Short mmCIF file of C-alpha atoms and ligand atoms in Angstrom, two decimals:
data_model
loop_
_atom_site.label_atom_id
_atom_site.label_comp_id
_atom_site.label_asym_id
_atom_site.label_seq_id
_atom_site.Cartn_x
_atom_site.Cartn_y
_atom_site.Cartn_z
CA MET A 1 0.00 0.00 0.00
CA GLN A 2 0.96 3.64 -0.40
CA VAL A 3 0.26 6.83 1.51
CA PHE A 4 -0.44 9.98 -0.50
CA LYS A 5 -0.41 13.46 0.93
CA PHE A 6 -2.16 16.36 -0.76
CA GLY A 7 -1.47 19.80 0.69
CA GLY A 8 -3.62 22.92 0.63
CA ALA A 9 -2.42 24.06 -2.81
CA SER A 10 -3.49 20.77 -4.40
CA VAL A 11 -7.11 21.30 -3.30
CA LYS A 12 -7.34 25.07 -3.50
CA ASP A 13 -10.29 25.21 -5.92
CA ALA A 14 -12.74 22.94 -7.77
CA LYS A 15 -10.35 22.42 -10.68
CA SER A 16 -7.60 21.30 -8.30
CA VAL A 17 -9.91 18.86 -6.53
CA LYS A 18 -10.80 17.34 -9.91
CA ASN A 19 -7.10 17.08 -10.70
CA MET A 20 -6.24 15.35 -7.43
CA ALA A 21 -9.16 12.97 -7.98
CA SER A 22 -7.77 12.00 -11.36
CA ILE A 23 -4.33 11.39 -9.84
CA VAL A 24 -5.79 9.06 -7.19
CA ALA A 25 -7.92 7.29 -9.83
CA GLY A 26 -4.78 6.66 -11.88
CA PHE A 27 -3.39 4.21 -9.29
CA ASP A 28 -4.67 0.69 -8.98
CA ASP A 29 -3.36 0.25 -5.47
CA HIS A 30 -4.36 0.39 -1.83
CA ILE A 31 -3.96 4.00 -0.78
CA VAL A 32 -4.42 6.12 2.32
CA VAL A 33 -4.92 9.68 1.11
CA VAL A 34 -4.03 12.39 3.63
CA VAL A 35 -5.49 15.78 2.76
CA SER A 36 -4.90 19.15 4.43
CA ALA A 37 -7.17 22.16 4.64
CA MET A 38 -8.00 23.77 1.29
CA GLY A 39 -5.87 26.61 -0.08
CA LYS A 40 -5.07 29.13 2.63
CA MET A 41 -7.89 28.04 4.93
CA THR A 42 -5.64 27.22 7.91
CA ASN A 43 -4.47 30.85 7.93
CA ALA A 44 -8.09 31.98 7.68
CA PHE A 45 -9.07 29.82 10.67
CA GLU A 46 -6.10 31.16 12.62
CA ASP A 47 -7.33 34.72 12.01
CA LEU A 48 -10.80 33.69 13.09
CA VAL A 49 -9.56 32.32 16.41
CA LYS A 50 -7.52 35.48 17.06
CA ASP A 51 -10.57 37.68 16.44
CA TRP A 52 -12.69 35.50 18.70
CA PHE A 53 -10.16 35.91 21.49
CA LYS A 54 -10.04 39.66 21.02
CA GLY A 55 -13.85 39.80 21.09
CA ASN A 56 -13.64 41.31 17.62
CA LYS A 57 -17.06 41.25 15.94
CA GLN A 58 -15.34 41.04 12.56
CA MET A 59 -14.98 37.37 13.26
CA TRP A 60 -18.42 36.80 11.72
CA ASP A 61 -17.17 38.32 8.45
CA LYS A 62 -14.12 36.09 8.63
CA LEU A 63 -16.33 33.08 9.19
CA ASN A 64 -18.41 34.08 6.17
CA LEU A 65 -15.27 34.26 4.03
CA ILE A 66 -14.39 30.73 5.09
CA ARG A 67 -17.95 29.52 4.47
CA ASN A 68 -18.24 31.20 1.08
CA PHE A 69 -14.88 29.84 -0.05
CA HIS A 70 -16.00 26.26 0.63
CA MET A 71 -19.55 26.78 -0.63
CA GLN A 72 -18.39 28.14 -3.95
CA LEU A 73 -16.09 25.18 -4.36
CA ILE A 74 -18.87 22.73 -3.49
CA ASP A 75 -21.28 24.43 -5.90
CA GLU A 76 -18.82 23.71 -8.69
CA LEU A 77 -18.41 20.06 -7.77
CA PHE A 78 -21.93 18.99 -6.76
CA GLU A 79 -25.63 19.36 -7.63
CA SER A 80 -27.69 21.33 -5.12
CA ASN A 81 -29.64 18.25 -3.97
CA GLU A 82 -26.59 16.19 -2.99
CA ASP A 83 -26.06 15.20 0.62
CA ILE A 84 -22.74 17.06 0.96
CA TYR A 85 -24.73 20.25 1.65
CA PRO A 86 -26.40 19.31 4.97
CA ILE A 87 -23.14 17.74 6.15
CA ILE A 88 -21.10 20.87 5.53
CA ASP A 89 -23.90 23.01 7.00
CA SER A 90 -23.79 21.02 10.21
CA LEU A 91 -20.02 21.52 10.46
CA PHE A 92 -20.50 25.28 10.16
CA PHE A 93 -23.22 25.13 12.85
CA LYS A 94 -20.67 23.54 15.16
CA ILE A 95 -18.18 26.31 14.39
CA GLU A 96 -20.82 28.99 15.06
CA ASP A 97 -21.73 27.28 18.30
CA ARG A 98 -18.16 27.59 19.50
CA LEU A 99 -17.85 31.20 18.40
CA ASN A 100 -21.03 32.11 20.28
CA ARG A 101 -19.40 31.02 23.53
CA THR A 102 -16.82 33.04 25.39
CA PRO A 103 -13.45 31.40 24.78
CA SER A 104 -11.66 29.75 27.68
CA LEU A 105 -8.37 31.27 28.79
CA ASP A 106 -6.35 28.69 26.90
CA PHE A 107 -5.74 30.10 23.41
CA ASP A 108 -3.79 27.09 22.17
CA PHE A 109 -6.52 24.70 23.24
CA GLU A 110 -9.26 26.71 21.54
CA TYR A 111 -7.04 27.06 18.45
CA ASP A 112 -6.88 23.30 18.02
CA GLN A 113 -10.64 22.89 18.48
CA LEU A 114 -11.39 25.42 15.73
CA VAL A 115 -8.51 25.30 13.23
CA SER A 116 -8.97 21.53 12.84
CA PHE A 117 -12.29 22.18 11.07
CA GLY A 118 -10.27 23.17 7.98
CA GLU A 119 -9.12 19.56 7.61
CA ILE A 120 -12.50 18.03 8.51
CA ILE A 121 -14.31 20.14 5.92
CA SER A 122 -11.75 19.59 3.17
CA THR A 123 -11.60 15.80 3.56
CA THR A 124 -15.39 15.59 3.70
CA ILE A 125 -15.64 17.42 0.39
CA VAL A 126 -12.85 15.40 -1.24
CA SER A 127 -14.22 12.07 -0.06
CA HIS A 128 -17.74 12.85 -1.32
CA TYR A 129 -16.44 14.08 -4.63
CA LEU A 130 -14.31 10.99 -5.21
CA ASN A 131 -17.24 8.72 -4.39
CA LYS A 132 -19.43 10.69 -6.79
CA GLN A 133 -16.77 10.04 -9.47
CA GLN A 134 -16.93 6.30 -8.68
CA ILE A 135 -13.55 6.46 -6.97
CA LYS A 136 -14.86 4.48 -4.02
CA ASN A 137 -13.33 5.49 -0.74
CA LYS A 138 -13.97 5.59 2.98
CA TRP A 139 -13.68 8.80 5.00
CA ILE A 140 -11.81 8.33 8.25
CA ASP A 141 -11.76 10.76 11.17
CA ILE A 142 -8.08 10.42 12.04
CA ARG A 143 -8.72 11.79 15.53
CA PHE A 144 -10.04 8.39 16.60
CA LEU A 145 -6.82 6.72 15.44
CA LEU A 146 -4.00 9.21 15.89
CA ARG A 147 -3.75 9.73 19.63
CA THR A 148 -1.60 12.40 21.19
CA ASP A 149 -0.78 14.14 24.44
CA ASP A 150 -2.46 17.45 25.23
CA CYS A 151 0.39 19.71 24.20
CA TRP A 152 -1.95 21.93 22.17
CA ARG A 153 -0.68 23.12 18.75
CA GLU A 154 2.43 20.92 19.01
CA ALA A 155 0.98 17.63 20.18
CA GLY A 156 3.24 14.63 20.75
CA VAL A 157 2.09 11.34 19.22
CA ASP A 158 1.28 8.34 21.43
CA TRP A 159 2.96 5.82 19.14
CA GLU A 160 1.94 2.70 21.01
CA LEU A 161 -1.76 3.46 21.09
CA SER A 162 -1.82 5.03 17.61
CA SER A 163 -0.03 2.04 16.07
CA LYS A 164 -2.73 -0.30 17.25
CA LEU A 165 -5.61 1.99 16.27
CA ILE A 166 -4.19 2.95 12.87
CA ALA A 167 -3.47 -0.67 11.93
CA GLU A 168 -7.09 -1.55 12.79
CA GLY A 169 -8.61 1.57 11.25
CA PHE A 170 -6.87 1.18 7.88
CA SER A 171 -7.29 -2.58 7.51
CA PHE A 172 -8.19 -2.49 3.78
CA THR A 173 -10.62 -5.36 4.30
CA ASP A 174 -13.47 -3.79 2.33
CA GLU A 175 -11.77 -0.68 1.01
CA LYS A 176 -9.01 0.20 -1.41
CA ILE A 177 -8.92 3.93 -0.72
CA TYR A 178 -9.22 5.86 2.51
CA ILE A 179 -9.47 9.65 2.73
CA THR A 180 -8.30 11.18 5.99
CA GLN A 181 -6.94 14.37 7.57
CA GLY A 182 -3.37 15.44 8.14
CA PHE A 183 -2.22 17.73 10.93
CA ILE A 184 -4.85 16.77 13.54
CA GLY A 185 -5.19 14.15 16.26
CA ALA A 186 -6.88 13.78 19.63
CA THR A 187 -6.13 13.20 23.29
CA PRO A 188 -7.32 10.03 25.07
CA SER A 189 -10.34 12.06 26.19
CA ASP A 190 -11.23 12.90 22.57
CA LEU A 191 -10.18 16.53 22.58
CA THR A 192 -8.77 17.64 19.23
CA THR A 193 -5.07 18.47 18.96
CA THR A 194 -2.85 19.69 16.12
CA LEU A 195 0.71 18.67 15.30
CA GLY A 196 2.16 22.07 14.32
CA ARG A 197 1.78 24.04 11.08
CA GLU A 198 2.41 22.08 7.90
CA GLY A 199 2.00 18.95 9.97
CA SER A 200 0.22 16.85 7.32
CA ASP A 201 3.52 15.60 5.92
CA TYR A 202 4.24 14.25 9.37
CA THR A 203 0.82 12.56 9.54
CA ALA A 204 1.49 10.83 6.21
CA ALA A 205 4.85 9.61 7.54
CA ILE A 206 3.27 8.31 10.77
CA ILE A 207 0.65 6.35 8.85
CA GLY A 208 3.30 5.10 6.40
CA ASN A 209 5.47 3.90 9.26
CA ILE A 210 2.68 2.08 11.09
CA LEU A 211 1.23 0.42 7.98
CA ASN A 212 4.68 -0.40 6.53
CA ALA A 213 3.82 1.43 3.34
CA GLU A 214 5.74 0.73 0.16
CA ARG A 215 6.20 4.48 -0.17
CA VAL A 216 4.82 7.83 0.90
CA VAL A 217 4.11 10.32 -1.87
CA VAL A 218 3.80 14.03 -1.18
CA TRP A 219 2.12 15.77 -4.14
CA LYS A 220 3.24 19.39 -4.51
CA ASP A 221 3.02 22.36 -6.87
CA VAL A 222 6.76 22.08 -7.66
CA PRO A 223 8.41 19.33 -9.77
CA GLY A 224 10.12 17.87 -6.69
CA ILE A 225 12.70 19.17 -4.26
CA LEU A 226 14.54 22.04 -5.86
CA ASN A 227 18.12 23.16 -5.24
CA ALA A 228 16.90 26.68 -4.44
CA ASP A 229 13.68 28.42 -3.45
CA PRO A 230 12.06 29.78 -6.65
CA GLN A 231 10.89 32.73 -4.55
CA TYR A 232 14.51 33.91 -4.30
CA PHE A 233 16.42 32.28 -7.17
CA GLU A 234 16.07 32.09 -10.92
CA ASN A 235 16.05 28.71 -12.65
CA PRO A 236 16.17 26.37 -9.68
CA LYS A 237 16.97 22.77 -10.61
CA LYS A 238 15.19 19.65 -9.45
CA ILE A 239 17.16 17.18 -7.33
CA ALA A 240 16.43 13.64 -8.52
CA ALA A 241 17.31 11.80 -5.32
CA MET A 242 18.67 12.41 -1.86
CA THR A 243 19.25 10.48 1.33
CA TYR A 244 17.13 10.86 4.46
CA ARG A 245 20.18 12.37 6.09
CA GLU A 246 20.49 15.01 3.40
CA ALA A 247 16.79 15.87 3.64
CA VAL A 248 17.07 16.35 7.41
CA GLU A 249 20.16 18.55 6.98
CA LEU A 250 18.40 20.70 4.38
CA THR A 251 15.36 21.23 6.63
CA PHE A 252 17.67 22.06 9.51
CA PHE A 253 19.36 24.79 7.46
CA GLY A 254 15.95 26.24 6.65
CA ALA A 255 14.89 24.64 3.36
CA LYS A 256 11.13 24.34 3.13
CA VAL A 257 11.49 20.85 1.74
CA ILE A 258 9.19 18.91 3.97
CA HIS A 259 8.02 19.16 7.59
CA PRO A 260 11.10 18.46 9.77
CA LYS A 261 9.44 15.64 11.71
CA THR A 262 8.56 13.71 8.54
CA ILE A 263 11.82 11.94 7.88
CA LYS A 264 12.41 9.99 11.10
CA PRO A 265 9.35 7.68 10.93
CA LEU A 266 10.22 6.86 7.32
CA GLU A 267 13.93 6.39 7.90
CA ASN A 268 13.22 4.06 10.80
CA LYS A 269 11.47 1.66 8.44
CA GLY A 270 13.38 2.42 5.23
CA ILE A 271 10.24 3.70 3.52
CA PRO A 272 11.01 5.97 0.55
CA LEU A 273 9.45 9.40 0.34
CA HIS A 274 8.56 10.65 -3.13
CA VAL A 275 7.97 14.34 -3.75
CA ARG A 276 6.02 14.71 -6.98
CA SER A 277 4.19 17.36 -8.96
CA PHE A 278 0.40 17.33 -9.00
CA ILE A 279 0.64 19.61 -12.04
CA LYS A 280 2.74 17.07 -13.98
CA PRO A 281 1.79 13.81 -12.28
CA GLY A 282 3.62 11.78 -14.92
CA ALA A 283 7.01 13.32 -14.06
CA LYS A 284 9.43 11.58 -11.72
CA GLY A 285 9.94 14.05 -8.89
CA THR A 286 12.42 13.53 -6.06
CA ILE A 287 13.05 10.31 -4.15
CA ILE A 288 14.27 10.50 -0.58
CA GLY A 289 15.56 7.21 0.76
CA PRO A 290 18.36 5.21 2.39
CA GLU A 291 22.07 5.87 1.88
CA GLU A 292 22.40 4.30 -1.56
CA THR A 293 19.67 6.54 -3.01
CA ASP A 294 21.98 9.28 -4.21
CA LYS A 295 25.08 7.19 -5.06
CA ILE A 296 24.59 7.56 -8.77
CA ILE A 297 23.47 11.16 -8.65
CA LYS A 298 25.97 13.97 -9.00
CA GLN A 299 25.47 16.36 -6.11
CA ILE A 300 24.53 19.85 -7.23
CA PRO A 301 24.88 22.87 -4.95
CA VAL A 302 21.76 23.55 -2.89
CA PHE A 303 21.04 27.13 -1.83
CA ILE A 304 19.07 27.88 1.32
CA VAL A 305 18.21 31.36 2.51
CA LYS A 306 17.09 32.27 6.00
CA THR A 307 15.84 35.83 6.01
CA ARG A 308 15.32 38.23 8.95
CA GLN A 309 18.47 37.22 10.79
CA VAL A 310 19.95 39.18 13.64
CA LEU A 311 23.54 38.66 14.77
CA ILE A 312 23.91 39.03 18.54
CA THR A 313 27.42 39.46 19.89
CA VAL A 314 27.84 38.87 23.59
CA SER A 315 31.04 39.64 25.48
CA GLN A 316 32.30 39.68 29.05
CA PRO A 317 32.38 43.21 30.38
CA ASP A 318 35.72 42.75 32.20
CA PHE A 319 37.93 41.28 29.46
CA SER A 320 37.56 37.75 30.82
CA PHE A 321 37.17 34.71 28.57
CA MET A 322 33.98 33.47 27.04
CA ASP A 323 34.04 30.18 28.94
CA GLU A 324 31.70 27.17 28.98
CA GLU A 325 29.82 28.41 32.01
CA SER A 326 29.05 31.73 30.33
CA MET A 327 27.97 29.98 27.14
CA ALA A 328 25.68 27.62 29.04
CA TRP A 329 23.99 30.63 30.65
CA ILE A 330 23.59 32.38 27.27
CA PHE A 331 22.14 29.28 25.60
CA GLY A 332 19.79 28.95 28.57
CA ILE A 333 18.35 32.40 27.85
CA PHE A 334 17.71 31.46 24.21
CA SER A 335 16.02 28.27 25.29
CA GLU A 336 13.97 30.07 27.93
CA LEU A 337 12.71 32.55 25.33
CA GLY A 338 12.02 29.78 22.80
CA MET A 339 14.48 31.27 20.31
CA LYS A 340 16.40 29.18 17.80
CA ILE A 341 20.14 29.49 17.36
CA ASN A 342 20.97 29.30 13.66
CA MET A 343 24.72 29.87 13.72
CA ILE A 344 27.40 30.28 16.38
CA GLN A 345 30.85 31.80 16.19
CA GLN A 346 33.12 31.92 19.19
CA SER A 347 36.29 33.83 20.00
CA ALA A 348 38.29 34.39 23.17
CA LEU A 349 36.15 37.27 24.34
CA ASN A 350 32.97 37.04 22.25
CA LEU A 351 30.17 34.72 21.40
CA SER A 352 28.23 35.63 18.25
CA ILE A 353 24.88 34.05 17.55
CA SER A 354 22.58 34.40 14.56
CA THR A 355 18.88 33.99 15.32
CA ASP A 356 15.53 34.71 13.63
CA THR A 357 14.25 38.20 14.42
CA PRO A 358 11.24 37.61 16.66
CA GLU A 359 7.80 39.02 15.69
CA HIS A 360 7.92 41.36 18.69
CA GLY A 361 11.53 42.47 18.09
CA ILE A 362 14.87 41.62 19.65
CA LEU A 363 14.75 43.82 22.74
CA GLN A 364 13.54 41.22 25.19
CA LEU A 365 16.51 38.98 24.37
CA VAL A 366 19.00 41.83 24.49
CA GLU A 367 17.72 42.95 27.89
CA ARG A 368 17.98 39.45 29.34
CA LEU A 369 21.54 38.95 28.03
CA ALA A 370 22.55 42.41 29.21
CA GLU A 371 21.92 41.32 32.80
CA SER A 372 25.37 39.66 32.69
CA PHE A 373 27.11 40.64 29.46
CA GLU A 374 27.81 43.39 27.02
CA VAL A 375 25.56 42.96 24.03
CA ARG A 376 25.75 44.32 20.49
CA TYR A 377 23.63 43.34 17.53
CA ASN A 378 23.26 43.77 13.76
CA ASP A 379 19.89 43.15 12.17
CA GLY A 380 18.56 42.93 8.62
CA LEU A 381 20.88 40.04 7.77
CA GLU A 382 20.45 36.84 5.79
CA LEU A 383 21.95 33.46 6.46
CA ILE A 384 22.87 31.74 3.21
CA THR A 385 23.69 28.04 3.33
CA ILE A 386 25.23 26.36 0.29
CA ARG A 387 25.23 22.58 0.57
CA HIS A 388 27.71 20.83 -1.76
CA PHE A 389 29.26 24.20 -2.44
CA THR A 390 31.61 25.02 -5.30
CA ASN A 391 33.67 28.18 -5.69
CA GLU A 392 31.43 29.14 -8.57
CA ALA A 393 28.30 28.72 -6.45
CA ILE A 394 29.76 30.89 -3.70
CA GLU A 395 30.81 33.55 -6.18
CA GLN A 396 27.37 33.53 -7.78
CA GLU A 397 25.46 33.98 -4.52
CA ILE A 398 27.81 35.84 -2.21
CA GLY A 399 29.87 37.79 -4.74
CA SER A 400 30.75 41.16 -3.26
CA ARG A 401 28.15 41.15 -0.47
CA THR A 402 29.37 42.14 2.96
CA VAL A 403 29.97 38.98 4.97
CA TYR A 404 29.65 39.13 8.78
CA VAL A 405 30.36 35.48 9.53
CA GLU A 406 31.58 32.70 7.26
CA GLN A 407 31.80 29.01 8.11
CA LYS A 408 32.81 26.06 5.97
CA SER A 409 32.76 22.36 6.56
CA ARG A 410 33.45 19.66 4.00
CA ARG A 411 29.96 19.77 2.49
CA THR A 412 28.48 23.03 3.67
CA ALA A 413 29.39 26.69 3.41
CA ARG A 414 27.41 29.26 5.39
CA PHE A 415 27.48 33.03 5.14
CA LEU A 416 25.81 35.61 7.26
CA VAL A 417 25.45 38.55 4.92
CA VAL A 418 23.78 41.91 4.52
CA LYS A 419 20.51 41.68 2.62
CA LYS A 420 20.76 42.46 -1.11
CA GLN A 421 19.60 46.02 -1.71
CA ALA A 422 17.10 45.33 -4.47
CA ALA A 423 15.99 41.95 -3.15
CA VAL A 424 12.36 41.59 -2.22
CA ARG A 425 13.07 39.18 0.55
N1 LIG B 501 -3.37 22.74 7.02
C1 LIG B 501 -2.25 22.75 7.91
C2 LIG B 501 -1.37 23.94 7.64
O1 LIG B 501 -1.60 24.65 6.67
C3 LIG B 501 -1.46 21.51 7.85
C4 LIG B 501 -0.77 21.25 6.54
O2 LIG B 501 -1.15 21.80 5.52
O3 LIG B 501 0.16 20.46 6.52
O4 LIG B 501 -0.46 24.18 8.38
MG1 MG B 502 -1.86 23.52 4.42
#
């Protein structure tokens, strides 16, 4: 059997739903199809929850946008007398019910209860549409099978319980195709949880692991994994194959390849991950697999850009050394504030750290560090990582840009640089 994952972009309008249906119909295999919320609906639900918490009456307009988006899509796929209508109506009644209450004090909890409707609605539509097209399938509410702790918005999977339930739930005794949700799960007491944004890739990997899938296929709007983000680079090239290890490294450096948690469950069972284009479903895409996967492939340089970097330089006020104890304290502050360290450079007297500029600015961090150290910082920087670098690749990307920090290992070169003047990033 295989696990397919279709993200928001693959079901963003009626035409896309028809396209994904034809892709699924093209396989004569047992398939679990994991589908996320349609288009940008997860963002729309997030806005809705925020307005609800602020007591902002505009939330009803936001809800109407969400409703109209789905209704328009349904109108294009179904006749007005089909039973999808009362089902979707009842889901929107449930949402209204919640919004008519005063929210509890726990934002993250309420977030999970509401945002998860994006996935429930989208899979309901997709499942009905496929059945209507004679692509017989069973809709599964994954919350009964994928059990988690109650760490809202970042729930941890209960592997033991989920393994048993998922194996039973997707038994393929009477079905060849299941349609289910990514990104969501539930606690033992049936409260909905979510696994973190873009979590559907992870769901597909969990199901693949438990069912010992032959492969997991993530269908995307790009031809596969590219060696550079088309948002920032011209003519990115597709990478034909890479190892699990390489995929994890690329996500670590900031490539938006695949959700970072996706690889481990697949690696543990040697299940290949295919990234393929739903626009050109006949094309090969990228295969991520065990060590031998990329033996025959010539490595091409991969460019990864992390924008909005700030370089913090911390030093001892009294000319004493930057020792392990000091560094442990500094790292502790980052951890306490939930901030990620992207690059470190150390000297006798200084420790320099590149981190993402927080939404609310850098001041909180600077103030905390300044309790014990002298602190300077430079913002508006970019961290460029070039995997499998060549001199030509470095020249092409870094050229004459001002470099603040440069680090090279055998495979990877990293540069903390000033943002390009004309760049839109
Ligand atoms: N719909 C969720 C999100 O947009 C999960 C996903 O798409 O993977 O984050
Ligand atoms: Mg999505």
